Amino acid sequence: MTRIDLTRRQALTAALAAGMLTSPGVKALGGDIKNSTRRQLKVGMSGFPRTFDPVIATDTAIRRIMPQLFDTLIAFDHAHGMALRPALAEHWERIDAQSLRVVLRKGVIFHDGSPLTAEDVAFSLGPDHLLGPGRGGMSEALQSLDRLQEVEVVDPYTVIVHAKGADALLEQRLATWGAEIVSKRAFAAAGSWERWTAAPVGSGPYKLVDHKLDIHVTLAAHDAYWGGRPPFDAVEYRIIPELSARMNGLLAGELDLVTDIPPDQFSAIQKRPDLEVAGGAVQNIRSLVLDQTDPVLKDARIRRAMSLAVDRKLIVESLWENRLPIPNGYQLPSYGQGYIENFPALTYDPVKAKELLAAAGYKGEQITYRLLNNYYPNQVSGAQTMIEMWRAVGLNVKIQMMENFAQIQRQPVHAIYDTSNTALFLDHLGHPWREYGPNGSLPKLVGVWRNEEYFALGAKLQETVEADRRRPIIRRMLEIINEIDPPSIILHVSGQFYGKRRDVAWLPGLTLDLNFGPFNQALSRT
Amino acid sequence: MARFVAIRLARALLTIGMVVTFAFVVLRASGDPARAMLSPETPAAAVEAFRKAWGLDAPVGVQYARYVLAIVQGDLGQSMRDGRAAITVVAERIPVTLMLTGPALALNLLLGIPAGIYAALKHGRLADRLVMAIAVAGFTVPSFVLGLVLVLAFAVELPWFPSGGAGTLRQLVLPVVTLGLGGAAVLARFTRSAMLEVLGQSYIRTASAKGVPWRGVVTGHALPNAAIPVLTIVGFMVGNLIAGTVLVESVFSWPGVGSLLVVSVVSRDLAVVQCILLVVAAAMIVTNVSVDLLYGVLDPRLRDASYPIGGA
């Protein structure tokens, strides 16, 4: 019999899944919502999703809709520290280090009335869907699902998911962005990717009714949802790019919830008794990329000095009302066993910064800061603050305003610039590795950083399943990107804030996803 | 007459060609459309696949040649955000914008021209100064500021009108007022100036001296002669009907051509931007030619093709 190497986290997850098995179906926390008259939810959102299929792209606007339309086999439980919970998978078990047997929930109905079977799973996670239109690779899902080898159909309700090698994160991959299950039959009936992406069919708590470019997306409750009756009769996303217009819509009572609220708008919301600010830190880290190929920044001591000169606590207090945490290294506590608790905190040490600059022979050469106009909330204010912090230790950093990332990343970069990075799954491999690994955007797309030791360690980590063997590898990788050869300056954990009516029960999750289904903890209590 | 039309047509085609080329060069020079369209977290492989799917991996010269060739064949390309034909995406927004700009133009004309005439006829008196003070305030306050003030007053504090969106008559009121007041102020000032210039002419004094009633002098002699410069301004306003509402559409979340242009430029949705510019250029050209023809109606001297007037 094949030996199964399970981490403690995986064992706990399996136990949780097994425990939930004993009930006929996983109900939303607190039970279902059969009685009350449901309202329509009106959401003011800043951007229009450019696709309604889960694999093609993972833009914020798309992710705010996907949880309504689709389910994954396994899901992250936002109310319980992102632990894994059963979703379309009734339970799962490891066969070996690279295979997972998944037993599907029975009675799951797609929006078109057809039942979920193993064929849908094999199709959704197979090349015809996962590789995007024409199998051309236009698929952002591959950044987390590229390790999938095959989905083997055992019977109509059982599949075996095979990874390309040993993979400790297989369960998480099946819970992440792009791993949503679509209806194979509906995809075939659509006849083309264009028609499919305009009207996809999933099994989520809401079905797509209508959408119009840059105007609205309308969903209706899928009352046959396996997780219980959806709490809202319909969800209407109104696309309102202008912040002032979203705010006005909320203040005038025309919208129930608005997205992308920066801290300088908090007081306008909080002074209204019927409104409140919701949200906080999400599984995403804001950082500043440092071009290792720049004549000045090629010296790691200067990059480290730049990091040591930044008073992150002051930035978070003054610009974010102290609502965001500062991570200890490029990691999050939700990584579980992959989280190195005692990894040193990011320090503010201007004296040491000056020493490093002196040791590097820095003579005030200009460092360019390519900056977008508040693509990220508080981006310009934060940049201006850091310019002064750097000036205080003798660093000469000059802002160069840019319009988009194409301009920011124009070669040669020879500059620093802002970025943010989402933890697609909760592990070093699902987060910094995506950015700094050999296929990540910094080494491959932009070409501003390489570290062969880091690449080799990452390759080793991918094949390592046991937690106690993974942790030293992760620690060394963190040391490289935090101290030895930093590709970026970590600023803080990113925040997502929303303005909402107090009488709308809803809790934001720990990612960019919005979830208006019965698994939202607040909605399950209504 | 045929030569007149041929020259204007040639100029129009040249203008359109220049607009198309300008849009292509500016949008391509200001950044890779794939990187502008996709999120910064998009993996390199997906970016490459996107470039390939949309032909962005070809040399820029080849892309331009393909683009021009397609236009000549009547194909304005597909929206990279939507997948539909760019002309379809733009065409569905034109009526929405006209729904806003049509009433706004009517407000411009109905408020601006009478106010300008009234101010000119009351030249130097309190009424003149009052009208002009309001007009100066009207066109110095930016439309987005006026729009925000109106929303705060009449949507947030007094919930009389919706703060944004399109589809109902009530949603039309605030953006039309915002757009209409600014234009009316401009028109009032131009009308006043034109009227004052005409009222100082000798033929006006002659008509008065011949005993023509003042009302007849104004309506029969002053207004027709003052109409030409006013018509020029109205021509610009009509030309702006399709894309001149960018700010107001943004403030009121009005889903018209202006807001589509903003989003398309930001996301480098090239086909849509180029399609909008073509439509706007065409609208401007049609308007200019129409204004030229109307000049002839208003001033018989201008019907002579050799008489020097402006053109498209």
mmCIF file of C-alpha atoms in Angstrom, chain A residues 48 50 59 136-140 143 212-215 239-242 244-245 248-249 251-252 254 272 284 375-376 403-407 409-410 419-422 434 439 441 444-445, chain B residues 29-32 35-47 49-50 53 81-82 84 89 92-93 148 151-152 155-156 161-164 250-251 253 255 260 263 265-266 268:
data_model
loop_
_atom_site.group_PDB
_atom_site.id
_atom_site.type_symbol
_atom_site.label_atom_id
_atom_site.label_comp_id
_atom_site.label_asym_id
_atom_site.label_seq_id
_atom_site.Cartn_x
_atom_site.Cartn_y
_atom_site.Cartn_z
ATOM 1 C CA PHE A 48 -16.264 45.687 -15.132
ATOM 2 C CA ARG A 50 -13.596 41.361 -18.731
ATOM 3 C CA ASP A 59 -8.689 40.644 -12.015
ATOM 4 C CA GLY A 136 -3.537 28.851 -26.100
ATOM 5 C CA GLY A 137 -2.445 29.405 -22.513
ATOM 6 C CA MET A 138 -4.394 32.642 -22.027
ATOM 7 C CA SER A 139 -5.237 31.452 -18.542
ATOM 8 C CA GLU A 140 -4.251 33.007 -15.257
ATOM 9 C CA GLN A 143 -0.278 30.175 -12.116
ATOM 10 C CA LYS A 212 -23.630 45.132 -20.102
ATOM 11 C CA LEU A 213 -20.100 46.354 -20.597
ATOM 12 C CA ASP A 214 -19.140 48.993 -18.028
ATOM 13 C CA ILE A 215 -22.752 49.363 -16.854
ATOM 14 C CA ILE A 239 -20.089 49.639 -12.517
ATOM 15 C CA ILE A 240 -19.070 53.035 -11.182
ATOM 16 C CA PRO A 241 -15.389 53.775 -11.797
ATOM 17 C CA GLU A 242 -15.410 57.195 -10.096
ATOM 18 C CA SER A 244 -17.046 60.185 -5.796
ATOM 19 C CA ALA A 245 -19.934 58.689 -7.748
ATOM 20 C CA ASN A 248 -22.643 59.549 -3.634
ATOM 21 C CA GLY A 249 -24.603 56.431 -4.516
ATOM 22 C CA LEU A 251 -24.750 58.306 0.739
ATOM 23 C CA ALA A 252 -27.931 58.805 -1.285
ATOM 24 C CA GLU A 254 -29.084 54.014 -3.878
ATOM 25 C CA ARG A 272 -23.766 58.552 8.982
ATOM 26 C CA ASN A 284 -2.024 40.272 -0.212
ATOM 27 C CA TYR A 375 -3.485 52.748 -8.770
ATOM 28 C CA TYR A 376 -3.194 51.408 -5.232
ATOM 29 C CA GLU A 403 0.280 56.113 -16.523
ATOM 30 C CA ASN A 404 0.188 52.327 -16.487
ATOM 31 C CA PHE A 405 2.200 49.198 -15.813
ATOM 32 C CA ALA A 406 3.292 48.981 -19.414
ATOM 33 C CA GLN A 407 5.183 52.224 -18.901
ATOM 34 C CA GLN A 409 7.894 48.000 -16.783
ATOM 35 C CA ARG A 410 9.327 49.460 -19.985
ATOM 36 C CA THR A 419 3.252 46.309 -6.725
ATOM 37 C CA SER A 420 1.009 44.012 -4.741
ATOM 38 C CA ASN A 421 0.809 40.263 -4.712
ATOM 39 C CA THR A 422 -2.009 37.963 -3.671
ATOM 40 C CA ARG A 434 4.747 33.423 -7.869
ATOM 41 C CA ASN A 439 8.520 31.939 -13.990
ATOM 42 C CA SER A 441 6.883 38.344 -13.129
ATOM 43 C CA LYS A 444 10.643 36.385 -16.407
ATOM 44 C CA LEU A 445 8.322 39.201 -17.440
ATOM 45 C CA ALA B 29 3.818 54.695 -27.896
ATOM 46 C CA SER B 30 2.410 55.078 -24.404
ATOM 47 C CA GLY B 31 2.710 51.449 -23.419
ATOM 48 C CA ASP B 32 2.185 47.825 -24.273
ATOM 49 C CA ARG B 35 0.367 45.107 -19.874
ATOM 50 C CA ALA B 36 -2.098 47.979 -19.657
ATOM 51 C CA MET B 37 -5.085 45.691 -20.083
ATOM 52 C CA LEU B 38 -3.996 42.862 -17.806
ATOM 53 C CA SER B 39 -3.533 43.076 -14.070
ATOM 54 C CA PRO B 40 0.035 43.452 -12.772
ATOM 55 C CA GLU B 41 -0.198 39.967 -11.246
ATOM 56 C CA THR B 42 -0.857 38.282 -14.590
ATOM 57 C CA PRO B 43 1.790 35.614 -15.200
ATOM 58 C CA ALA B 44 4.191 36.061 -18.078
ATOM 59 C CA ALA B 45 2.805 33.093 -20.024
ATOM 60 C CA ALA B 46 -0.724 34.499 -19.933
ATOM 61 C CA VAL B 47 0.541 37.898 -21.078
ATOM 62 C CA ALA B 49 -0.821 34.298 -24.903
ATOM 63 C CA PHE B 50 -2.872 37.497 -24.761
ATOM 64 C CA ALA B 53 -4.340 36.197 -29.433
ATOM 65 C CA ARG B 81 -12.198 43.846 -23.152
ATOM 66 C CA ASP B 82 -15.492 42.683 -24.560
ATOM 67 C CA ARG B 84 -17.443 42.101 -29.619
ATOM 68 C CA VAL B 89 -19.699 48.492 -28.494
ATOM 69 C CA GLU B 92 -24.802 51.014 -28.344
ATOM 70 C CA ARG B 93 -23.383 53.961 -26.382
ATOM 71 C CA LEU B 148 -20.771 67.171 -7.657
ATOM 72 C CA VAL B 151 -25.463 65.690 -6.563
ATOM 73 C CA LEU B 152 -24.664 66.635 -2.983
ATOM 74 C CA ALA B 155 -29.380 63.610 -4.466
ATOM 75 C CA VAL B 156 -27.611 63.230 -1.133
ATOM 76 C CA PHE B 161 -32.997 62.926 -7.968
ATOM 77 C CA PRO B 162 -30.787 59.844 -8.358
ATOM 78 C CA SER B 163 -27.074 60.481 -7.966
ATOM 79 C CA GLY B 164 -26.177 58.639 -11.150
ATOM 80 C CA SER B 250 -17.947 60.104 -15.161
ATOM 81 C CA VAL B 251 -19.463 62.125 -12.331
ATOM 82 C CA SER B 253 -21.927 57.234 -14.019
ATOM 83 C CA PRO B 255 -22.839 54.974 -19.556
ATOM 84 C CA LEU B 260 -16.433 54.438 -22.625
ATOM 85 C CA VAL B 263 -12.142 53.361 -19.701
ATOM 86 C CA VAL B 265 -7.993 54.678 -23.121
ATOM 87 C CA VAL B 266 -6.960 53.563 -19.638
ATOM 88 C CA ARG B 268 -5.710 50.511 -24.060
#
